[in-house]
Short mmCIF file of C-alpha atoms in Angstrom, two decimals:
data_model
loop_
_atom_site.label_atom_id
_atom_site.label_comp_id
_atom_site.label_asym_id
_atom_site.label_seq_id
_atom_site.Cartn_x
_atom_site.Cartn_y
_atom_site.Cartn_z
CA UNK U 25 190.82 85.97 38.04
CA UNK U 26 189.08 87.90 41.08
CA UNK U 27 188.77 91.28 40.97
CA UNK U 28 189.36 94.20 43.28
CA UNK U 29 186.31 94.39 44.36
CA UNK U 30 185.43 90.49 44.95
CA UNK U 31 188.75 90.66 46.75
CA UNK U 32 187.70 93.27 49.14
CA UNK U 33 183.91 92.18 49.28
CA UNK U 34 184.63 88.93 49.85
CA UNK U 35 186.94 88.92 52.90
CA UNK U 36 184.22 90.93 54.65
CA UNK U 37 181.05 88.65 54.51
CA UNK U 38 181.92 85.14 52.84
CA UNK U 39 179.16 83.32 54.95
CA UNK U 40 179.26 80.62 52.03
CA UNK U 41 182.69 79.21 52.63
CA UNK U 42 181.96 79.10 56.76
CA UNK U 43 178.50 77.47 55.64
CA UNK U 44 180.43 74.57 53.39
CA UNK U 45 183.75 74.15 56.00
CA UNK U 46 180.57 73.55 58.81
CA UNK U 47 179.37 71.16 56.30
CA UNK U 48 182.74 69.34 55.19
CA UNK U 49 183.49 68.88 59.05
CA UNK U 50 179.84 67.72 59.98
CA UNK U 51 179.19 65.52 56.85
CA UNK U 52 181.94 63.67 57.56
CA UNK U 53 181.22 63.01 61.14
CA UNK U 54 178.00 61.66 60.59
CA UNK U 55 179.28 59.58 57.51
CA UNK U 56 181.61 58.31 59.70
CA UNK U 57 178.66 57.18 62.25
CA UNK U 58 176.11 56.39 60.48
CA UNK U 59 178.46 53.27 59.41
CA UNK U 60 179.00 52.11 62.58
CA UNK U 61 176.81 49.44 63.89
CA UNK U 62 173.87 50.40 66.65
CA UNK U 63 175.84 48.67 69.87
CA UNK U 64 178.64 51.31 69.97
CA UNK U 65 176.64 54.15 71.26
CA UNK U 66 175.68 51.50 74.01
CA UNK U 67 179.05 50.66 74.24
CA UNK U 68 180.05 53.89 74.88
CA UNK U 69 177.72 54.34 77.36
CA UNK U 70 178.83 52.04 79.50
CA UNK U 71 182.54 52.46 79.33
CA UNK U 72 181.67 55.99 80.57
CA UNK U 73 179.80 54.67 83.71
CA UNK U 74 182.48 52.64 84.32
CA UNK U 75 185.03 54.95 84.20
CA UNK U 76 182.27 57.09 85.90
CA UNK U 77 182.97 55.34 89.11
CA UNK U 78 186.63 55.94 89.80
CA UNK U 79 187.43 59.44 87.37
CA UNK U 80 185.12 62.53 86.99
CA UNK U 81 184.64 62.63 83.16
CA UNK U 82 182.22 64.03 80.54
CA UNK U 83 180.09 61.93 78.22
CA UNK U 84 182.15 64.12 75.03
CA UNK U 85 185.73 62.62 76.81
CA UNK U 86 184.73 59.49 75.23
CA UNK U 87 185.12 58.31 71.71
CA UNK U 88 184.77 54.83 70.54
CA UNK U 89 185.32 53.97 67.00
CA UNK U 90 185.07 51.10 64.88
CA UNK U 91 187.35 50.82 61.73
CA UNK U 92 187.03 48.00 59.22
CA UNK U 93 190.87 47.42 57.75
CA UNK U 94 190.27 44.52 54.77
CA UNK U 95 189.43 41.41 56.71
CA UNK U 96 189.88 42.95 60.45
CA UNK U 97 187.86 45.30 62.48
CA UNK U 98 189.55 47.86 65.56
CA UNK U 99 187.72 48.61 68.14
CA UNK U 100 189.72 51.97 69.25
CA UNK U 101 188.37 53.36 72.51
CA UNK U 102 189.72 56.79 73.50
CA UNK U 103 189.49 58.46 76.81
CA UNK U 104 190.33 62.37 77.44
CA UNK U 105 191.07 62.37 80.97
CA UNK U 106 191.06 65.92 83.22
CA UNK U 107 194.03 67.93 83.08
CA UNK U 108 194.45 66.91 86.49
CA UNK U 109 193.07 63.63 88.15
CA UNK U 110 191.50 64.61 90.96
CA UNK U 111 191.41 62.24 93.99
CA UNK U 112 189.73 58.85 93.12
CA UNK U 113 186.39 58.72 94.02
CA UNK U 114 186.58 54.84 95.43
CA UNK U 115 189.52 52.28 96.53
CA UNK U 116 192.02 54.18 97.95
CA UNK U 117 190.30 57.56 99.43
CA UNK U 118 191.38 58.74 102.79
CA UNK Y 22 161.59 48.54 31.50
CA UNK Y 23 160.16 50.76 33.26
CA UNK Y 24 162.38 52.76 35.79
CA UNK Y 25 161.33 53.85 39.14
CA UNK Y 26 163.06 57.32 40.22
CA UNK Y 27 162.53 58.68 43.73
CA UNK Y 28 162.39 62.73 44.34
CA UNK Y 29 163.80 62.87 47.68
CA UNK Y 30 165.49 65.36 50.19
CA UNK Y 31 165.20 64.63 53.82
CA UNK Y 32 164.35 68.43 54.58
CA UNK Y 33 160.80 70.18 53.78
CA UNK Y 34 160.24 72.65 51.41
CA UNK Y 35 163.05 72.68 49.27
CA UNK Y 36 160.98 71.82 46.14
CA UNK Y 37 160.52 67.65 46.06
CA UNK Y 38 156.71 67.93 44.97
CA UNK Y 39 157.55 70.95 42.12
CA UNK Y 40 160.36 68.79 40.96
CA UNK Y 41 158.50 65.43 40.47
CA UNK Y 42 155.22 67.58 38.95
CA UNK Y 43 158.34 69.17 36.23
CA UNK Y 44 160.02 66.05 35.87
CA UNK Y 45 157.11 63.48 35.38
CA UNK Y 46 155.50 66.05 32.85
CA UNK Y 47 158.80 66.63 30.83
CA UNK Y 48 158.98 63.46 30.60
CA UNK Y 49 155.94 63.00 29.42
CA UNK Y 50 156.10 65.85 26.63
CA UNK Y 51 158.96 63.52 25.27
CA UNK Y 52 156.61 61.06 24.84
CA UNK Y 53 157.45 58.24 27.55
CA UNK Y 54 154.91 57.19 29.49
CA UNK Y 55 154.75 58.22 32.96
CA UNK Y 56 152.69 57.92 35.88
CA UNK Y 57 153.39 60.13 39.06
CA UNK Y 58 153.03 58.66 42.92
CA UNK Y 59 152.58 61.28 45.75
CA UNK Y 60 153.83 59.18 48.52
CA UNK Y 61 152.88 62.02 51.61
CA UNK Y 62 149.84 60.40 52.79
CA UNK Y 63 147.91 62.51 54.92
CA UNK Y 64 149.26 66.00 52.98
CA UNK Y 65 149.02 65.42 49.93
CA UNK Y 66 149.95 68.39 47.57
CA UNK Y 67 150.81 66.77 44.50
CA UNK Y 68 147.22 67.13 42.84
CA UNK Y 69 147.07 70.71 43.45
CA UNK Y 70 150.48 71.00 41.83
CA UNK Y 71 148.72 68.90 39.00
CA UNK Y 72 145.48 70.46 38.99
CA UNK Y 73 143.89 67.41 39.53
CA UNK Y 74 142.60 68.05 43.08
CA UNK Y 75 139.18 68.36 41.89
CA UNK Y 76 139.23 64.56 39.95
CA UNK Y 77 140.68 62.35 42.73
CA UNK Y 78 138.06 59.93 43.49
CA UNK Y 79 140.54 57.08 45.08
CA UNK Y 80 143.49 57.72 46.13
CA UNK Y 81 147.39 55.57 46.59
CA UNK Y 82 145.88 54.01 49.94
CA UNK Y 83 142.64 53.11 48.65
CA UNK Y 84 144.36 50.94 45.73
CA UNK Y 85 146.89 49.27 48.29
CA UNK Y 86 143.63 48.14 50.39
CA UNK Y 87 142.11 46.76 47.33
CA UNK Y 88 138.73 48.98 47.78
CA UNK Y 89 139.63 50.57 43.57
CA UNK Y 90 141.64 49.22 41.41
CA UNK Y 91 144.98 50.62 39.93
CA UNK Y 92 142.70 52.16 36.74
CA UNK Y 93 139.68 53.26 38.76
CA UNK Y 94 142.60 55.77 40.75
CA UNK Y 95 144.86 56.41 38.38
CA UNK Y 96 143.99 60.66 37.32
CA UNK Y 97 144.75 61.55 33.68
CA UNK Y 98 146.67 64.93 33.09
CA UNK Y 99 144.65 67.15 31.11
CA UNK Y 100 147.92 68.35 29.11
CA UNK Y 101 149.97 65.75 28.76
CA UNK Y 102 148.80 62.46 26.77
CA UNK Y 103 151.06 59.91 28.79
CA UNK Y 104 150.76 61.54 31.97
CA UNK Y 105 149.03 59.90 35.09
CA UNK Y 106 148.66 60.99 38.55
CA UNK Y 107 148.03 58.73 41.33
CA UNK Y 108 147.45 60.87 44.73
CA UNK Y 109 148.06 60.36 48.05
CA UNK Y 110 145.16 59.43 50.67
CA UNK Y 111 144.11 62.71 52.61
CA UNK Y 112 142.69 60.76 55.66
CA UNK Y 113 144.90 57.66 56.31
CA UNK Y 114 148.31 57.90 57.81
CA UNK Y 115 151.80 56.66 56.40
CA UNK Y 116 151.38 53.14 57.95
CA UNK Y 117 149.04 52.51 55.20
CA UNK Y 118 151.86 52.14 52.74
CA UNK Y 119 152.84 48.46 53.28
CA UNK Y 120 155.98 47.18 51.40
CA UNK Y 121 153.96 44.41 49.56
CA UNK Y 122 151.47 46.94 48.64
CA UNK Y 123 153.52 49.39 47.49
CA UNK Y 124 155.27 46.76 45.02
CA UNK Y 125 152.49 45.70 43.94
CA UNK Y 126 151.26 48.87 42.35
CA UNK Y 127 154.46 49.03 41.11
CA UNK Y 128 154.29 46.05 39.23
CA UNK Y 129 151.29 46.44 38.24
CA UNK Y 130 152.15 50.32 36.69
CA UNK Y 131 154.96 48.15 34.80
CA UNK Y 132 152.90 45.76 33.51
CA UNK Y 133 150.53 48.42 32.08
CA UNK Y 134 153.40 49.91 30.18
CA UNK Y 135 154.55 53.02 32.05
CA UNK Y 136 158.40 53.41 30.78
CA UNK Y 137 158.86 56.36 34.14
CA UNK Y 138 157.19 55.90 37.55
CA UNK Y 139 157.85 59.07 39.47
CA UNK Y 140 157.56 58.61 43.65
CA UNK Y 141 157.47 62.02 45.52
CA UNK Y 142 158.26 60.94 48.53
CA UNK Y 143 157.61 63.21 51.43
CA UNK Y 144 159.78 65.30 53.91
CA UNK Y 145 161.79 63.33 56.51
CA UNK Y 146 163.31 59.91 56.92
CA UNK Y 147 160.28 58.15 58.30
CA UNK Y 148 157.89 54.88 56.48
CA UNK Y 149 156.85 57.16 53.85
CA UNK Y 150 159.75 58.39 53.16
CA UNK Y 151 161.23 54.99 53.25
CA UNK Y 152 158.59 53.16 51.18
CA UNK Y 153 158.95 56.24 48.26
CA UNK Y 154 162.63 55.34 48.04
CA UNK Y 155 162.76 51.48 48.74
CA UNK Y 156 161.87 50.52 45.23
CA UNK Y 157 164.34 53.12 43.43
CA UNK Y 158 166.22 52.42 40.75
CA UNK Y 159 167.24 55.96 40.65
CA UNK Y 160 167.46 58.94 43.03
CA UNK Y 161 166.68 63.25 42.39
CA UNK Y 162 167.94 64.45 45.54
CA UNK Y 163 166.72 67.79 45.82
CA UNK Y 164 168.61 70.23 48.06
CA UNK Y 165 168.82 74.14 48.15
CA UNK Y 166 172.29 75.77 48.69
CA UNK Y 167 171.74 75.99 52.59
CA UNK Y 168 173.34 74.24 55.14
CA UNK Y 169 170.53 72.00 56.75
CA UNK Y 170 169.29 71.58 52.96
CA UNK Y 171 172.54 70.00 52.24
CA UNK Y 172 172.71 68.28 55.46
CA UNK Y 173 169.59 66.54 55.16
CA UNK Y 174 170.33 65.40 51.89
CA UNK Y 175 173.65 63.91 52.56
CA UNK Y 176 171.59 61.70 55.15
CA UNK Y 177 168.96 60.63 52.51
CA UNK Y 178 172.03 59.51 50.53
CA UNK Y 179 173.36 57.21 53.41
CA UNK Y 180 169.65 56.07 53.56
CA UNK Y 181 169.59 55.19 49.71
CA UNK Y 182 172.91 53.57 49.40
CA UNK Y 183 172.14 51.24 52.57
CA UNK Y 184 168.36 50.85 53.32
CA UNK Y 185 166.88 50.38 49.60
CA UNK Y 186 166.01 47.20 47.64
CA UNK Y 187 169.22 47.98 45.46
CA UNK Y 188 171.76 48.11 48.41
CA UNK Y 189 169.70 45.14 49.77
CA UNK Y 190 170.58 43.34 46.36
CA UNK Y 191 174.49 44.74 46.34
CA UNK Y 192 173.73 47.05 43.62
CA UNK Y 193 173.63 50.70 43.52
CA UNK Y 194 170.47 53.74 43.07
CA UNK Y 195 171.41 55.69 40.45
CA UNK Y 196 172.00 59.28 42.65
CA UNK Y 197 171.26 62.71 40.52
CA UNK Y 198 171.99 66.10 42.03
CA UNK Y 199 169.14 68.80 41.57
CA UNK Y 200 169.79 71.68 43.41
CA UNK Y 201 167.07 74.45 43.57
CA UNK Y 202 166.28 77.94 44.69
CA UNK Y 203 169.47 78.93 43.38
CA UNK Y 204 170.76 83.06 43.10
CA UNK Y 205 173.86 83.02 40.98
CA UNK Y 206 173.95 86.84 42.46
CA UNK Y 207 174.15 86.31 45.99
CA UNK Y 208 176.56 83.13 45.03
CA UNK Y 209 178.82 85.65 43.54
CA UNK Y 210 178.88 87.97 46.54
CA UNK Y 211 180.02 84.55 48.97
CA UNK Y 212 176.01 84.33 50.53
CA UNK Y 213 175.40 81.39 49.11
CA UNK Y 214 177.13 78.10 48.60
CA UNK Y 215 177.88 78.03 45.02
CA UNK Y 216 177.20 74.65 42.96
CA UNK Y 217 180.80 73.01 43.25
CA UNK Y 218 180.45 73.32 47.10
CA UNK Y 219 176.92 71.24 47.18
CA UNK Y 220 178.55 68.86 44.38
CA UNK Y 221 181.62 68.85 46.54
CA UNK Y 222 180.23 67.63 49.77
CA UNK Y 223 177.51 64.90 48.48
CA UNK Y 224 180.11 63.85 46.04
CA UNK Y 225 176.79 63.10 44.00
CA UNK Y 226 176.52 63.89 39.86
CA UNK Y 227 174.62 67.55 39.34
CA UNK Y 228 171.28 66.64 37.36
CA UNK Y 229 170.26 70.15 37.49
CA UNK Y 230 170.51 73.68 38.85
CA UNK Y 231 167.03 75.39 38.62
CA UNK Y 232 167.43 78.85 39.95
CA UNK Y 233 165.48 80.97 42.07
CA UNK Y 234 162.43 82.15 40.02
CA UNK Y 235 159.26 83.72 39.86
CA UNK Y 236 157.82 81.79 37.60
CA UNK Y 237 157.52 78.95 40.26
CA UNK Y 238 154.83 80.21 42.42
CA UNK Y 239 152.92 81.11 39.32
CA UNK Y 240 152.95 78.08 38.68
CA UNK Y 241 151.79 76.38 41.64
CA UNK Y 242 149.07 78.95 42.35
CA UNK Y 243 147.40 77.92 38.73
CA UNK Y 244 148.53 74.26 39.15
CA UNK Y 245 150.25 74.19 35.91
CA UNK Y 246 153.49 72.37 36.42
CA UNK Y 247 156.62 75.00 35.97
CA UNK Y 248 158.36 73.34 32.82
CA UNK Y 249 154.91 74.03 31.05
CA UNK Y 250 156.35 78.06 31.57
CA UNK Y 251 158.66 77.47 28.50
CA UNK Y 252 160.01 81.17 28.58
CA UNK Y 253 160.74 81.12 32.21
CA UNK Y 254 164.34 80.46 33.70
CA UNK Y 255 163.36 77.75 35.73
CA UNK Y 256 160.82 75.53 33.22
CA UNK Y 257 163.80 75.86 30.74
CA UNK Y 258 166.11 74.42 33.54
CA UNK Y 259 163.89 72.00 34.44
CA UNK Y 260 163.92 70.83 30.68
CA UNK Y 261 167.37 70.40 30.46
CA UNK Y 262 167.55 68.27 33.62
CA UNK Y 263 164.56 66.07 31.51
CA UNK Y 264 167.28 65.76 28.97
CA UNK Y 265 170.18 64.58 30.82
CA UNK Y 266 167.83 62.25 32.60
CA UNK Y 267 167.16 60.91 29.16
CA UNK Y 268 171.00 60.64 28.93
CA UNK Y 269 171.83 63.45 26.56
CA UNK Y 270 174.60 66.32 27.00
CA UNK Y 271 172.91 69.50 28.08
CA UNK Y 272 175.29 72.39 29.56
CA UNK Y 273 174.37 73.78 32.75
CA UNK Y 274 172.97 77.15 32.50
CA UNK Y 275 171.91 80.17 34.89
CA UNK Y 276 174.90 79.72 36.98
CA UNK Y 277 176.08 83.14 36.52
CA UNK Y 278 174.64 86.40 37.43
CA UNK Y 279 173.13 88.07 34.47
CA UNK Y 280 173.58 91.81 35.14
CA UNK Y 281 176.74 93.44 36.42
CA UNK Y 282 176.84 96.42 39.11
CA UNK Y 283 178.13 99.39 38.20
CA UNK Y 284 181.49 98.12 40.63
CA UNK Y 285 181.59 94.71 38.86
CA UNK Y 286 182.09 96.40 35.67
CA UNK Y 287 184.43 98.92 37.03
CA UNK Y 288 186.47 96.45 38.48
CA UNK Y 289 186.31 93.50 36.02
CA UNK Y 290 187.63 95.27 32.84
CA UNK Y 291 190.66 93.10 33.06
CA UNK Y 292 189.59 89.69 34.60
#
């Protein structure tokens, strides 16, 4: 049972529980990498500088990810694009 | 059969070269045979741990290259009757560890009858790092309750359980948990990620919680190996991770702050 005074004390500087939620969330990111084979940072790379050429993203807009279900893999490619598109920078500028 | 175990964190200074100098000579005090590898070529710190730093003659490197044999290295521990020290090379640099080389010193510590071969493998992920671990059968991952500590280590586990001979072969290191430098006080007041949280997020089996002690520099600045310091906190905790290496039921002690503030007891009366 906590007491009063962990109750109080704790609320105020409980750097340990922001240390270990930092650590859950970071862990599992890099887990989640480190499985993935070496091509898919390339990969990633260069759906970027495609997209590059027609939409005005960030490097951190893309996330490619390789999941292994039983005997199939998916390749799941996800791009966050800006709010709002600006004009495309090719094809059909004016 | 002799087993091969690996003391390994990824980060620096956490307490990989104190551990294997406790665990190598608690094993040895329980009578198994055991000879201790420093695997940091180039800083080598395991002899001065040892108190050896004064005998080595040949060194880890100089046995690979064939210029001394296995015996003509190998550094007796002046306390310990089954306890042998082979150090790292001051003046070479990791790329002298080859993987043929390193197994065959192995072998050949197996074949003289050494039950424990202890490799302290130095800080980082790099060859050395990689050639102290390759060969495991089982794994002290030493971490301190701190973020990049625990970080670090979680890496050296992805390392183990993909890159070694075992994974190689489809089988699995043996992973232990030894957490150091710990303060059950400042635990208690939320500064410090307590034990469950470390156990939590490397989802790896505690081996042993040796907290933060005095008695640990002492014994590094004589070179007398900490478990030697039977009256200290952390020699007795290093003891009792000796034992549950050695597969017995020891309970986990020191986790709790000793002495209560005036407020804790104040406050606690009913809890």
């Amino acid at each position: 049972m906590m007491s009063l005074f962990d109750y109080f004390s704790r609320k105020k500087n409980n750097t340990a529980s922001i240390a270990k939620e930092r650590l859950q969330v970071i862990v599992a990111h890099e887990r989640r990498q480190n499985k993935q084979p070496d091509y898919l940072a390339a990969l990633q790379k260069d759906i970027m500088e495609v997209i590059k050429k027609y939409v005005d993203i960030d490097i951190d807009s893309i996330e490619v990810q390789l999941d292994n279900h039983g005997n199939f893999s998916v390749l799941e490619l996800n791009v966050t694009l800006p709010d709002k598109l600006p004009a495309a920078k090719t094809g059909n500028s004016r | 059969m002799a087993k091969i175990i690996v003391v390994t964190s990824g980060k620096g200074g956490v307490g990989k070269t104190t551990t294997s100098s406790a665990i190598c000579t608690g094993l040895a005090l329980r009578g198994h045979k055991t000879a201790v590898i420093d695997f940091d070529i180039g800083l080598r710190n395991l002899d001065l741990i040892m108190n050896c730093e004064r005998r080595v003659v040949y060194d880890f490197v100089n046995v690979i290259n064939e210029e001394a044999t296995l015996k003509q290295a190998l550094i007796k521990d002046k306390r310990c009757e089954n306890l042998f020290i082979l150090p790292a090379s001051q003046t070479r640099d990791k790329d002298a560890l080859t993987k043929e080389g390193v197994e065959r010193v192995l072998n050949e510590l197996k074949d003289m009858g050494f039950e424990y071969i202890i490799c302290d493998s130095p800080a980082g992920i790099e060859h050395g790092a990689f050639m102290a671990l390759y060969f495991a059968d089982e794994a002290i991952v030493v971490a301190n309750p701190e973020v990049s500590s625990v970080r670090d280590s979680d890496r050296i586990l992805g390392i183990l359980q993909s890159k070694s001979r075992k994974a190689e072969q489809g089988e699995r290191v043996i992973e232990h948990l030894l957490i150091t430098r710990y303060d059950p006080h400042r635990v208690a007041r939320g500064e410090m990620l307590g034990v469950a949280d470390v156990e939590e997020i490397l989802a790896t089996k505690l081996l042993g919680v040796i907290p933060e002690c005095q008695s640990v520099l002492k014994a590094s600045n004589q070179g007398v190996p900490v478990i030697h310091d039977t009256e200290s906190k952390a020699g007795k905790a290093y003891a009792d991770a000796v034992a549950r290496l050695l597969g017995e039921q020891v309970e986990h002690r020191f986790l709790n702050p000793e002495h209560k503030s005036f407020f804790q007891r104040l406050f606690r009366r009913t809890a």
